[in-house]
Amino acid sequence: MGLIQRNLPQIMPVVISITAFLLVWQVICASPVSPIPAPLRIVSDSQLLITRPFFVKSDGVKAAFAQAGKSEIYDQMPNQGLGWQVLTSLRRVLTGYSFSAIAGVGIGLLMGSSLVVYRGLDPIIQVMRTVPPLAWLPIALAGLKQAEPSTIFLIFITAIWPILINTAVGVQQVPQDYRNVARVLRLNRFEYFWTILLPSAAPYIFTGLRIAVGLSWLAIVAAEMIQGGVGIGSFIWDTYNSARETGISDIIVALVYVGIVGLVLDKLVYLIGHFAVQSDK
Amino acid sequence: MSTADLQAIEGRSPVIEPFLSLKQVGKVYETPRGPFTVLEDISLEVGEGEFVCIIGHSGCGKSTLLNMVAGFTKPTSGEILLQSKKVTRPGPDRMVVFQNYSLLPWLTALGNVALAIRSVYPELSRSERHKIAMEHLELVGLADAAHKKPQRLSGGMRQRVSIARALSIRPQVLILDEPFGALDVLTREELQEELLHIWREHRVTVLMITHEIDEAIF
């Protein structure tokens, strides 16, 4: 209770704005013929999706629905609940993101340390990073033949640029003061790397990682909409194409999931960075 | 500028032999508008255990001179000898106390001092390093703050850590570049007093830059 009371000045404005937003939405879309459902209608339309995120279709479940006289609803449900769909998307994002974090930090350290490498790679990177994520998909499919590795490659190629560029800048921005300390103490390369370069560049690296995780999540939804199969993006597109009555409500529920997961991912990387980094400020 | 502009005020101490000597040192920077002479024909002899202050108005080349003694930059003419050996690069025998402290913010006060000790005396064990580091933090009156990170220390305390770090590796020459410039008057006087005290006790050779005449003759 004490915790809530202490944070009341922060919580109250959020509660008020969300309530106001839902109210306005409810009023605008209240008409039964409104193409976009109002919040209350979404809750009643997509009740099963909201309350059963880890639902999986099976004969047993089908029988249970049939017994309750709800066969029709069962037929309209996706094969898996939204929780599973989100987890599938998350697994793809984390795989691609991990590869890009390793490669991005590695190449970034190299670029930051060597002016020759920086000058050589910078123009290529500046061109490649402006390519929209989805534009890589045909190339990835042509090269990798299969949907799953292509999607992971797409995440990789989307996430690597901010990590790489921020790491390189972080290494270049190691303050002269710290370099002077290293010179006067004659730290060897290994000591310099671990005690000065890495801690000094860490805030930049984490900024890159945070931008990258947001971009990855944006890209996975788009990629899955094209790829199909399981995943929150595929769910959204399949539901739209299925033209079922409660489709738009289901899609809006999925969008809420996408937003919340994106927010959690961002905060997670922020928190890891916050505890890992000791800044001067 | 020449030797005449740059006054070297020598502290009282028996001069034995030139421990540190600057011989006709000059520094010329190449600029797009031609060479720019910062220092010309500076000669100075410092005996072991002396406390030498270099004073001059800002921009006259004090820091340039000190950077050359420290080895961060090379003189364009003349040479600098420490115990008859030519200075070519920075090293822990000429430890510097920087104006802006230059402590690593991700290490504690103790960690900063211990890092210096480890790099100069790699043969020491971790506990030996920490013991020496602790002794030097005590010397500057910071034993209680040993486990604090620099951002939790005041400016004066940070500079004390920096001095402890410099002394802990037993440099032959202690170089201070306007060490108290960023501190308030009270803290500055306190630290000047302390530095003199440490110098008397340890008889370390000190080369200090200042732009305040009060500090030079303190």
Short mmCIF file of C-alpha atoms in Angstrom, two decimals:
data_model
loop_
_atom_site.label_atom_id
_atom_site.label_comp_id
_atom_site.label_asym_id
_atom_site.label_seq_id
_atom_site.Cartn_x
_atom_site.Cartn_y
_atom_site.Cartn_z
CA MET A 1 0.00 0.00 0.00
CA GLY A 2 2.81 2.35 0.94
CA LEU A 3 4.46 1.73 -2.42
CA ILE A 4 1.33 2.70 -4.33
CA GLN A 5 0.79 5.79 -2.20
CA ARG A 6 4.36 6.98 -2.67
CA ASN A 7 4.15 6.57 -6.44
CA LEU A 8 0.70 8.10 -6.71
CA PRO A 9 1.94 11.30 -8.43
CA GLN A 10 3.41 9.10 -11.18
CA ILE A 11 0.56 6.59 -11.42
CA MET A 12 -2.38 9.03 -11.37
CA PRO A 13 -1.70 10.86 -14.67
CA VAL A 14 -1.27 7.52 -16.46
CA VAL A 15 -4.52 6.14 -15.07
CA ILE A 16 -6.38 9.32 -15.99
CA SER A 17 -5.01 9.47 -19.54
CA ILE A 18 -5.71 5.80 -20.27
CA THR A 19 -9.25 6.13 -18.91
CA ALA A 20 -9.83 9.26 -21.01
CA PHE A 21 -8.45 7.53 -24.10
CA LEU A 22 -10.72 4.49 -23.65
CA LEU A 23 -13.72 6.73 -22.96
CA VAL A 24 -13.23 8.80 -26.11
CA TRP A 25 -12.72 5.63 -28.14
CA GLN A 26 -15.87 4.08 -26.65
CA VAL A 27 -17.94 7.15 -27.49
CA ILE A 28 -16.65 7.52 -31.05
CA CYS A 29 -17.05 3.82 -31.93
CA ALA A 30 -20.20 3.15 -29.90
CA SER A 31 -22.42 2.66 -32.95
CA PRO A 32 -23.12 -1.05 -33.71
CA VAL A 33 -22.21 -0.42 -37.37
CA SER A 34 -18.87 1.21 -36.57
CA PRO A 35 -16.11 -0.50 -38.62
CA ILE A 36 -13.73 -0.26 -35.66
CA PRO A 37 -15.16 -1.86 -32.49
CA ALA A 38 -15.32 0.08 -29.24
CA PRO A 39 -13.38 -1.21 -26.20
CA LEU A 40 -16.39 -2.83 -24.53
CA ARG A 41 -17.29 -4.67 -27.74
CA ILE A 42 -13.71 -5.90 -28.10
CA VAL A 43 -13.83 -7.36 -24.61
CA SER A 44 -17.03 -9.29 -25.36
CA ASP A 45 -15.99 -10.27 -28.92
CA SER A 46 -12.54 -11.55 -28.03
CA GLN A 47 -13.22 -12.83 -24.55
CA LEU A 48 -11.62 -16.20 -25.22
CA LEU A 49 -8.48 -14.70 -26.74
CA ILE A 50 -8.07 -12.35 -23.80
CA THR A 51 -8.73 -14.88 -21.05
CA ARG A 52 -6.91 -17.88 -22.60
CA PRO A 53 -3.52 -16.73 -23.90
CA PHE A 54 -2.05 -20.24 -23.72
CA PHE A 55 -4.89 -22.04 -25.40
CA VAL A 56 -3.97 -24.88 -27.81
CA LYS A 57 -6.48 -26.57 -30.11
CA SER A 58 -6.86 -30.30 -29.61
CA ASP A 59 -9.54 -32.97 -29.91
CA GLY A 60 -10.12 -32.91 -26.17
CA VAL A 61 -10.72 -29.19 -26.12
CA LYS A 62 -12.92 -29.47 -29.18
CA ALA A 63 -15.06 -32.06 -27.46
CA ALA A 64 -15.36 -29.87 -24.38
CA PHE A 65 -16.51 -26.94 -26.49
CA ALA A 66 -18.96 -29.13 -28.37
CA GLN A 67 -20.38 -30.39 -25.09
CA ALA A 68 -20.98 -26.79 -23.97
CA GLY A 69 -22.62 -26.04 -27.32
CA LYS A 70 -19.84 -23.70 -28.40
CA SER A 71 -18.49 -25.57 -31.43
CA GLU A 72 -18.89 -22.49 -33.58
CA ILE A 73 -16.66 -20.42 -31.33
CA TYR A 74 -14.09 -23.22 -31.25
CA ASP A 75 -13.90 -23.27 -35.03
CA GLN A 76 -13.20 -19.55 -35.10
CA MET A 77 -10.35 -19.71 -32.64
CA PRO A 78 -6.77 -19.72 -33.93
CA ASN A 79 -4.74 -22.89 -33.45
CA GLN A 80 -2.85 -21.36 -30.56
CA GLY A 81 -3.60 -18.64 -28.02
CA LEU A 82 -2.01 -15.19 -28.30
CA GLY A 83 0.53 -16.04 -25.57
CA TRP A 84 1.98 -18.81 -27.73
CA GLN A 85 1.94 -16.60 -30.81
CA VAL A 86 3.85 -13.89 -28.98
CA LEU A 87 6.34 -16.40 -27.57
CA THR A 88 7.04 -17.75 -31.06
CA SER A 89 7.73 -14.22 -32.31
CA LEU A 90 9.87 -13.50 -29.25
CA ARG A 91 11.98 -16.60 -29.83
CA ARG A 92 12.73 -15.45 -33.40
CA VAL A 93 13.54 -11.95 -32.22
CA LEU A 94 15.85 -13.15 -29.46
CA THR A 95 17.73 -15.48 -31.81
CA GLY A 96 18.31 -12.85 -34.48
CA TYR A 97 18.97 -10.16 -31.88
CA SER A 98 21.57 -12.26 -30.06
CA PHE A 99 23.50 -12.80 -33.29
CA SER A 100 23.36 -9.10 -34.09
CA ALA A 101 24.45 -8.14 -30.56
CA ILE A 102 27.54 -10.36 -30.78
CA ALA A 103 28.44 -9.32 -34.32
CA GLY A 104 27.50 -5.67 -33.79
CA VAL A 105 29.54 -5.21 -30.62
CA GLY A 106 32.46 -7.16 -32.12
CA ILE A 107 32.65 -5.24 -35.38
CA GLY A 108 31.85 -1.98 -33.56
CA LEU A 109 34.81 -2.44 -31.20
CA LEU A 110 37.05 -3.08 -34.18
CA MET A 111 35.75 -0.02 -36.07
CA GLY A 112 36.10 2.20 -33.03
CA SER A 113 39.66 1.08 -32.38
CA SER A 114 40.99 1.34 -35.91
CA LEU A 115 40.51 4.39 -38.10
CA VAL A 116 41.40 2.34 -41.19
CA VAL A 117 38.67 -0.21 -40.50
CA TYR A 118 36.25 2.61 -39.70
CA ARG A 119 36.92 4.43 -42.96
CA GLY A 120 36.64 1.21 -44.92
CA LEU A 121 33.36 -0.03 -43.44
CA ASP A 122 31.52 3.21 -42.69
CA PRO A 123 30.24 3.92 -46.25
CA ILE A 124 28.98 0.34 -46.65
CA ILE A 125 27.18 0.50 -43.31
CA GLN A 126 25.64 3.89 -44.02
CA VAL A 127 24.09 2.52 -47.22
CA MET A 128 23.00 -0.85 -45.81
CA ARG A 129 21.36 0.60 -42.72
CA THR A 130 18.96 2.71 -44.77
CA VAL A 131 17.46 -0.38 -46.44
CA PRO A 132 14.02 -1.03 -44.86
CA PRO A 133 13.91 -4.39 -43.02
CA LEU A 134 11.27 -5.97 -45.27
CA ALA A 135 13.30 -5.23 -48.39
CA TRP A 136 15.83 -7.81 -47.17
CA LEU A 137 13.22 -10.58 -47.17
CA PRO A 138 13.45 -11.55 -50.87
CA ILE A 139 17.25 -11.62 -50.62
CA ALA A 140 17.08 -13.71 -47.43
CA LEU A 141 14.57 -16.14 -48.96
CA ALA A 142 16.64 -16.46 -52.13
CA GLY A 143 19.77 -17.18 -50.10
CA LEU A 144 18.38 -19.28 -47.27
CA LYS A 145 15.44 -20.97 -49.04
CA GLN A 146 13.41 -21.44 -45.82
CA ALA A 147 11.04 -19.12 -44.01
CA GLU A 148 12.34 -19.53 -40.44
CA PRO A 149 16.05 -18.75 -41.03
CA SER A 150 15.03 -15.91 -43.37
CA THR A 151 12.94 -14.30 -40.64
CA ILE A 152 15.80 -14.62 -38.17
CA PHE A 153 18.21 -13.13 -40.71
CA LEU A 154 15.80 -10.25 -41.17
CA ILE A 155 15.90 -9.51 -37.44
CA PHE A 156 19.69 -9.81 -37.47
CA ILE A 157 20.14 -7.37 -40.34
CA THR A 158 17.65 -4.92 -38.80
CA ALA A 159 19.18 -4.93 -35.33
CA ILE A 160 22.88 -4.93 -36.14
CA TRP A 161 23.29 -1.35 -37.42
CA PRO A 162 22.39 0.65 -34.32
CA ILE A 163 24.45 -1.72 -32.14
CA LEU A 164 27.44 -1.52 -34.46
CA ILE A 165 27.38 2.24 -34.94
CA ASN A 166 26.83 3.05 -31.25
CA THR A 167 29.61 0.68 -30.17
CA ALA A 168 32.05 2.24 -32.64
CA VAL A 169 31.18 5.75 -31.45
CA GLY A 170 31.46 4.65 -27.81
CA VAL A 171 34.97 3.38 -28.39
CA GLN A 172 35.96 6.56 -30.20
CA GLN A 173 34.52 8.65 -27.37
CA VAL A 174 36.69 7.18 -24.61
CA PRO A 175 37.73 10.42 -22.87
CA GLN A 176 41.31 11.55 -23.37
CA ASP A 177 41.63 11.68 -19.56
CA TYR A 178 41.14 7.94 -19.29
CA ARG A 179 43.49 7.30 -22.20
CA ASN A 180 46.12 9.42 -20.45
CA VAL A 181 45.73 7.40 -17.26
CA ALA A 182 46.23 4.23 -19.32
CA ARG A 183 49.32 5.70 -20.98
CA VAL A 184 51.00 6.90 -17.81
CA LEU A 185 50.31 3.57 -16.07
CA ARG A 186 51.37 1.73 -19.23
CA LEU A 187 48.37 -0.60 -19.12
CA ASN A 188 48.72 -3.46 -21.57
CA ARG A 189 46.08 -3.98 -24.30
CA PHE A 190 44.19 -6.55 -22.28
CA GLU A 191 44.01 -4.37 -19.15
CA TYR A 192 43.10 -1.33 -21.23
CA PHE A 193 40.26 -3.20 -22.90
CA TRP A 194 38.70 -4.53 -19.70
CA THR A 195 39.33 -1.69 -17.25
CA ILE A 196 38.95 1.36 -19.49
CA LEU A 197 37.63 0.80 -23.00
CA LEU A 198 34.71 -1.52 -22.29
CA PRO A 199 33.30 0.26 -19.20
CA SER A 200 33.70 3.61 -20.92
CA ALA A 201 31.92 2.50 -24.10
CA ALA A 202 29.22 0.54 -22.21
CA PRO A 203 26.60 3.34 -22.08
CA TYR A 204 26.86 3.75 -25.87
CA ILE A 205 26.68 -0.02 -26.43
CA PHE A 206 23.53 -0.26 -24.32
CA THR A 207 21.95 2.66 -26.17
CA GLY A 208 22.54 0.73 -29.40
CA LEU A 209 21.14 -2.47 -27.89
CA ARG A 210 18.03 -0.63 -26.74
CA ILE A 211 17.33 0.94 -30.13
CA ALA A 212 17.98 -2.43 -31.78
CA VAL A 213 15.52 -4.38 -29.63
CA GLY A 214 12.75 -1.91 -30.52
CA LEU A 215 13.53 -2.15 -34.24
CA SER A 216 13.62 -5.97 -34.06
CA TRP A 217 10.18 -6.07 -32.58
CA LEU A 218 8.85 -3.73 -35.27
CA ALA A 219 10.43 -5.87 -37.97
CA ILE A 220 9.20 -9.25 -36.69
CA VAL A 221 5.54 -8.25 -36.88
CA ALA A 222 5.97 -7.03 -40.45
CA ALA A 223 8.01 -10.07 -41.50
CA GLU A 224 5.52 -12.53 -40.04
CA MET A 225 2.63 -10.80 -41.79
CA ILE A 226 4.31 -11.74 -45.06
CA GLN A 227 5.70 -15.13 -44.01
CA GLY A 228 2.62 -16.70 -42.45
CA GLY A 229 2.67 -19.67 -40.09
CA VAL A 230 2.78 -19.10 -36.33
CA GLY A 231 3.65 -15.74 -34.76
CA ILE A 232 1.85 -12.61 -33.68
CA GLY A 233 2.33 -10.93 -37.09
CA SER A 234 0.94 -13.97 -38.92
CA PHE A 235 -1.98 -14.05 -36.51
CA ILE A 236 -2.86 -10.45 -37.33
CA TRP A 237 -2.73 -10.98 -41.09
CA ASP A 238 -4.49 -14.36 -41.06
CA THR A 239 -7.26 -12.98 -38.88
CA TYR A 240 -7.73 -10.04 -41.24
CA ASN A 241 -7.95 -12.37 -44.23
CA SER A 242 -10.29 -14.80 -42.50
CA ALA A 243 -12.94 -12.04 -42.52
CA ARG A 244 -14.60 -13.53 -39.47
CA GLU A 245 -17.07 -11.40 -37.60
CA THR A 246 -14.91 -10.70 -34.54
CA GLY A 247 -11.73 -10.34 -36.60
CA ILE A 248 -11.01 -6.67 -36.00
CA SER A 249 -11.56 -7.11 -32.25
CA ASP A 250 -9.09 -9.99 -32.24
CA ILE A 251 -6.55 -7.91 -34.18
CA ILE A 252 -6.85 -5.04 -31.71
CA VAL A 253 -6.22 -7.45 -28.83
CA ALA A 254 -3.14 -8.71 -30.70
CA LEU A 255 -1.94 -5.12 -31.17
CA VAL A 256 -2.22 -4.54 -27.42
CA TYR A 257 -0.02 -7.62 -26.93
CA VAL A 258 2.50 -6.31 -29.48
CA GLY A 259 2.66 -2.94 -27.74
CA ILE A 260 3.04 -4.36 -24.25
CA VAL A 261 5.75 -6.83 -25.28
CA GLY A 262 7.61 -4.06 -27.11
CA LEU A 263 7.47 -1.88 -24.02
CA VAL A 264 8.68 -4.72 -21.79
CA LEU A 265 11.58 -5.51 -24.15
CA ASP A 266 12.65 -1.85 -24.17
CA LYS A 267 12.48 -1.53 -20.38
CA LEU A 268 14.29 -4.83 -19.92
CA VAL A 269 17.30 -3.75 -21.99
CA TYR A 270 17.20 -0.34 -20.28
CA LEU A 271 17.28 -1.96 -16.84
CA ILE A 272 20.11 -4.33 -17.75
CA GLY A 273 22.07 -1.34 -19.00
CA HIS A 274 21.19 0.72 -15.95
CA PHE A 275 22.60 -1.88 -13.58
CA ALA A 276 25.58 -2.83 -15.75
CA VAL A 277 26.81 0.69 -16.41
CA GLN A 278 28.44 3.06 -13.95
CA SER A 279 28.35 6.48 -15.50
CA ASP A 280 30.14 9.63 -14.40
CA LYS A 281 26.91 11.59 -14.04
CA MET B 1 58.29 32.59 -24.67
CA SER B 2 61.67 32.16 -23.04
CA THR B 3 63.11 31.16 -19.71
CA ALA B 4 62.64 34.65 -18.40
CA ASP B 5 58.84 34.48 -18.80
CA LEU B 6 58.64 31.21 -17.07
CA GLN B 7 59.59 31.62 -13.49
CA ALA B 8 60.60 28.56 -11.64
CA ILE B 9 60.34 29.08 -7.94
CA GLU B 10 62.34 26.50 -6.12
CA GLY B 11 61.34 25.21 -2.72
CA ARG B 12 63.94 24.90 0.00
CA SER B 13 65.81 21.67 -0.35
CA PRO B 14 69.44 20.54 -0.62
CA VAL B 15 70.38 20.31 -4.28
CA ILE B 16 72.48 17.23 -4.80
CA GLU B 17 72.69 16.74 -8.56
CA PRO B 18 70.36 17.33 -11.47
CA PHE B 19 67.82 14.59 -10.96
CA LEU B 20 65.52 15.87 -13.63
CA SER B 21 66.95 18.14 -16.26
CA LEU B 22 65.41 20.01 -19.16
CA LYS B 23 67.96 21.00 -21.77
CA GLN B 24 67.09 23.80 -24.21
CA VAL B 25 63.64 22.34 -24.62
CA GLY B 26 61.44 23.86 -27.33
CA LYS B 27 58.04 23.02 -28.71
CA VAL B 28 56.72 24.15 -32.08
CA TYR B 29 53.25 23.24 -33.29
CA GLU B 30 52.64 22.98 -37.03
CA THR B 31 49.51 24.93 -37.88
CA PRO B 32 47.87 25.64 -41.25
CA ARG B 33 49.29 29.17 -40.97
CA GLY B 34 52.83 27.97 -40.43
CA PRO B 35 54.82 26.86 -37.39
CA PHE B 36 53.74 28.25 -34.02
CA THR B 37 56.35 28.39 -31.31
CA VAL B 38 54.97 27.64 -27.86
CA LEU B 39 58.18 27.11 -25.93
CA GLU B 40 61.72 28.03 -26.78
CA ASP B 41 65.01 27.25 -25.11
CA ILE B 42 63.76 26.20 -21.69
CA SER B 43 66.41 24.84 -19.36
CA LEU B 44 65.69 23.72 -15.83
CA GLU B 45 67.40 21.48 -13.33
CA VAL B 46 65.48 19.89 -10.52
CA GLY B 47 67.27 18.10 -7.69
CA GLU B 48 65.96 14.98 -6.05
CA GLY B 49 63.39 15.77 -3.40
CA GLU B 50 62.80 19.34 -4.57
CA PHE B 51 59.37 20.93 -4.82
CA VAL B 52 59.27 23.08 -7.93
CA CYS B 53 56.36 25.27 -8.93
CA ILE B 54 55.92 26.50 -12.47
CA ILE B 55 53.86 29.64 -12.69
CA GLY B 56 52.69 31.75 -15.59
CA HIS B 57 49.55 33.21 -17.10
CA SER B 58 47.22 30.88 -18.94
CA GLY B 59 48.25 29.95 -22.44
CA CYS B 60 51.97 30.55 -21.84
CA GLY B 61 52.92 26.92 -22.29
CA LYS B 62 53.07 25.58 -18.73
CA SER B 63 50.95 22.57 -19.54
CA THR B 64 52.88 21.95 -22.75
CA LEU B 65 56.08 21.84 -20.72
CA LEU B 66 54.56 19.47 -18.18
CA ASN B 67 53.13 17.21 -20.87
CA MET B 68 56.62 16.88 -22.28
CA VAL B 69 58.07 15.96 -18.87
CA ALA B 70 55.25 13.46 -18.43
CA GLY B 71 55.98 12.15 -21.93
CA PHE B 72 52.57 12.77 -23.49
CA THR B 73 54.19 14.94 -26.16
CA LYS B 74 57.77 15.12 -27.41
CA PRO B 75 59.83 18.31 -27.51
CA THR B 76 60.63 19.52 -31.03
CA SER B 77 64.07 20.57 -29.86
CA GLY B 78 66.24 19.86 -26.84
CA GLU B 79 65.73 16.94 -24.48
CA ILE B 80 64.43 15.99 -21.06
CA LEU B 81 66.47 13.66 -18.86
CA LEU B 82 65.36 11.87 -15.72
CA GLN B 83 68.33 10.33 -13.90
CA SER B 84 70.34 10.76 -17.11
CA LYS B 85 67.75 8.76 -19.08
CA LYS B 86 65.90 10.45 -21.92
CA VAL B 87 62.16 10.81 -21.52
CA THR B 88 60.40 9.40 -24.58
CA ARG B 89 56.96 8.29 -23.44
CA PRO B 90 54.65 8.42 -20.40
CA GLY B 91 55.49 6.11 -17.55
CA PRO B 92 54.67 5.52 -13.89
CA ASP B 93 58.07 6.91 -12.82
CA ARG B 94 56.59 10.34 -13.69
CA MET B 95 53.08 9.96 -12.31
CA VAL B 96 50.66 12.75 -13.09
CA VAL B 97 47.91 14.22 -10.92
CA PHE B 98 45.52 15.63 -13.50
CA GLN B 99 43.54 18.83 -13.07
CA ASN B 100 40.24 17.04 -13.58
CA TYR B 101 41.25 14.09 -11.37
CA SER B 102 40.83 11.50 -14.16
CA LEU B 103 39.48 8.83 -11.87
CA LEU B 104 37.68 5.94 -13.49
CA PRO B 105 34.01 6.37 -12.47
CA TRP B 106 33.26 2.63 -12.55
CA LEU B 107 35.89 1.83 -9.92
CA THR B 108 35.79 2.71 -6.22
CA ALA B 109 38.41 5.01 -4.70
CA LEU B 110 40.25 1.89 -3.55
CA GLY B 111 39.83 0.29 -6.99
CA ASN B 112 41.32 3.32 -8.72
CA VAL B 113 44.40 3.28 -6.49
CA ALA B 114 44.69 -0.52 -6.68
CA LEU B 115 44.56 -0.43 -10.49
CA ALA B 116 47.61 1.83 -10.56
CA ILE B 117 49.45 -0.42 -8.12
CA ARG B 118 48.57 -3.53 -10.11
CA SER B 119 49.83 -2.08 -13.36
CA VAL B 120 53.15 -1.01 -11.84
CA TYR B 121 53.72 -3.90 -9.43
CA PRO B 122 52.01 -6.88 -11.12
CA GLU B 123 53.87 -9.28 -8.82
CA LEU B 124 51.88 -8.17 -5.74
CA SER B 125 48.92 -10.22 -4.57
CA ARG B 126 45.43 -8.76 -4.44
CA SER B 127 45.52 -8.37 -0.67
CA GLU B 128 48.95 -6.70 -0.78
CA ARG B 129 47.71 -4.29 -3.43
CA HIS B 130 44.66 -3.41 -1.38
CA LYS B 131 46.78 -2.95 1.75
CA ILE B 132 49.06 -0.47 -0.01
CA ALA B 133 46.08 1.28 -1.60
CA MET B 134 44.41 1.57 1.79
CA GLU B 135 47.57 2.99 3.38
CA HIS B 136 47.68 5.74 0.79
CA LEU B 137 44.00 6.54 1.12
CA GLU B 138 44.61 6.85 4.87
CA LEU B 139 47.52 9.16 4.12
CA VAL B 140 45.15 11.59 2.37
CA GLY B 141 42.47 11.06 5.03
CA LEU B 142 40.05 9.05 2.91
CA ALA B 143 40.07 5.64 4.59
CA ASP B 144 36.33 5.92 5.25
CA ALA B 145 35.51 6.67 1.61
CA ALA B 146 37.62 3.84 0.18
CA HIS B 147 34.66 1.89 -1.09
CA LYS B 148 32.81 4.81 -2.61
CA LYS B 149 32.66 5.51 -6.31
CA PRO B 150 34.04 8.88 -7.49
CA GLN B 151 30.60 10.34 -8.25
CA ARG B 152 29.78 10.07 -4.56
CA LEU B 153 32.89 12.04 -3.58
CA SER B 154 33.35 15.82 -3.55
CA GLY B 155 35.88 17.53 -5.82
CA GLY B 156 38.41 17.82 -3.03
CA MET B 157 38.01 14.16 -2.11
CA ARG B 158 38.42 13.10 -5.74
CA GLN B 159 41.66 15.04 -5.99
CA ARG B 160 42.83 13.39 -2.78
CA VAL B 161 42.17 9.97 -4.34
CA SER B 162 44.11 11.10 -7.39
CA ILE B 163 47.05 12.13 -5.18
CA ALA B 164 46.86 8.83 -3.27
CA ARG B 165 46.87 6.97 -6.58
CA ALA B 166 49.93 8.90 -7.76
CA LEU B 167 51.88 8.41 -4.52
CA SER B 168 50.99 4.72 -4.19
CA ILE B 169 53.19 3.71 -7.10
CA ARG B 170 56.24 5.54 -5.67
CA PRO B 171 56.98 7.76 -8.66
CA GLN B 172 60.40 9.40 -8.99
CA VAL B 173 58.71 12.62 -9.97
CA LEU B 174 55.19 13.64 -9.04
CA ILE B 175 53.70 15.92 -11.68
CA LEU B 176 50.71 18.06 -10.76
CA ASP B 177 48.92 20.05 -13.46
CA GLU B 178 46.98 22.82 -11.71
CA PRO B 179 45.75 20.19 -9.29
CA PHE B 180 43.60 22.48 -7.19
CA GLY B 181 42.28 24.71 -9.96
CA ALA B 182 38.77 23.30 -9.85
CA LEU B 183 38.42 23.48 -6.06
CA ASP B 184 37.04 26.15 -3.77
CA VAL B 185 39.47 28.29 -1.79
CA LEU B 186 39.05 26.53 1.56
CA THR B 187 39.50 23.05 0.12
CA ARG B 188 42.41 24.26 -1.96
CA GLU B 189 44.29 25.63 1.06
CA GLU B 190 43.64 22.44 2.96
CA LEU B 191 44.99 20.30 0.15
CA GLN B 192 48.02 22.56 -0.40
CA GLU B 193 48.84 22.11 3.25
CA GLU B 194 48.44 18.37 2.98
CA LEU B 195 50.54 18.12 -0.15
CA LEU B 196 53.39 20.04 1.53
CA HIS B 197 53.09 17.74 4.52
CA ILE B 198 53.29 14.63 2.33
CA TRP B 199 56.23 16.10 0.46
CA ARG B 200 58.13 16.74 3.71
CA GLU B 201 57.42 13.22 4.92
CA HIS B 202 58.13 11.35 1.71
CA ARG B 203 60.71 13.63 0.08
CA VAL B 204 59.28 12.94 -3.33
CA THR B 205 60.34 15.23 -6.17
CA VAL B 206 57.38 17.40 -7.11
CA LEU B 207 56.76 19.45 -10.23
CA MET B 208 53.60 21.51 -9.94
CA ILE B 209 51.89 23.91 -12.31
CA THR B 210 49.76 26.73 -11.06
CA HIS B 211 48.54 30.06 -12.33
CA GLU B 212 48.27 31.53 -8.88
CA ILE B 213 51.26 33.15 -7.33
CA ASP B 214 49.83 32.58 -3.83
CA GLU B 215 49.86 28.87 -4.43
CA ALA B 216 53.39 28.91 -5.81
CA ILE B 217 54.90 30.60 -2.75
CA PHE B 218 52.61 28.88 -0.28
#
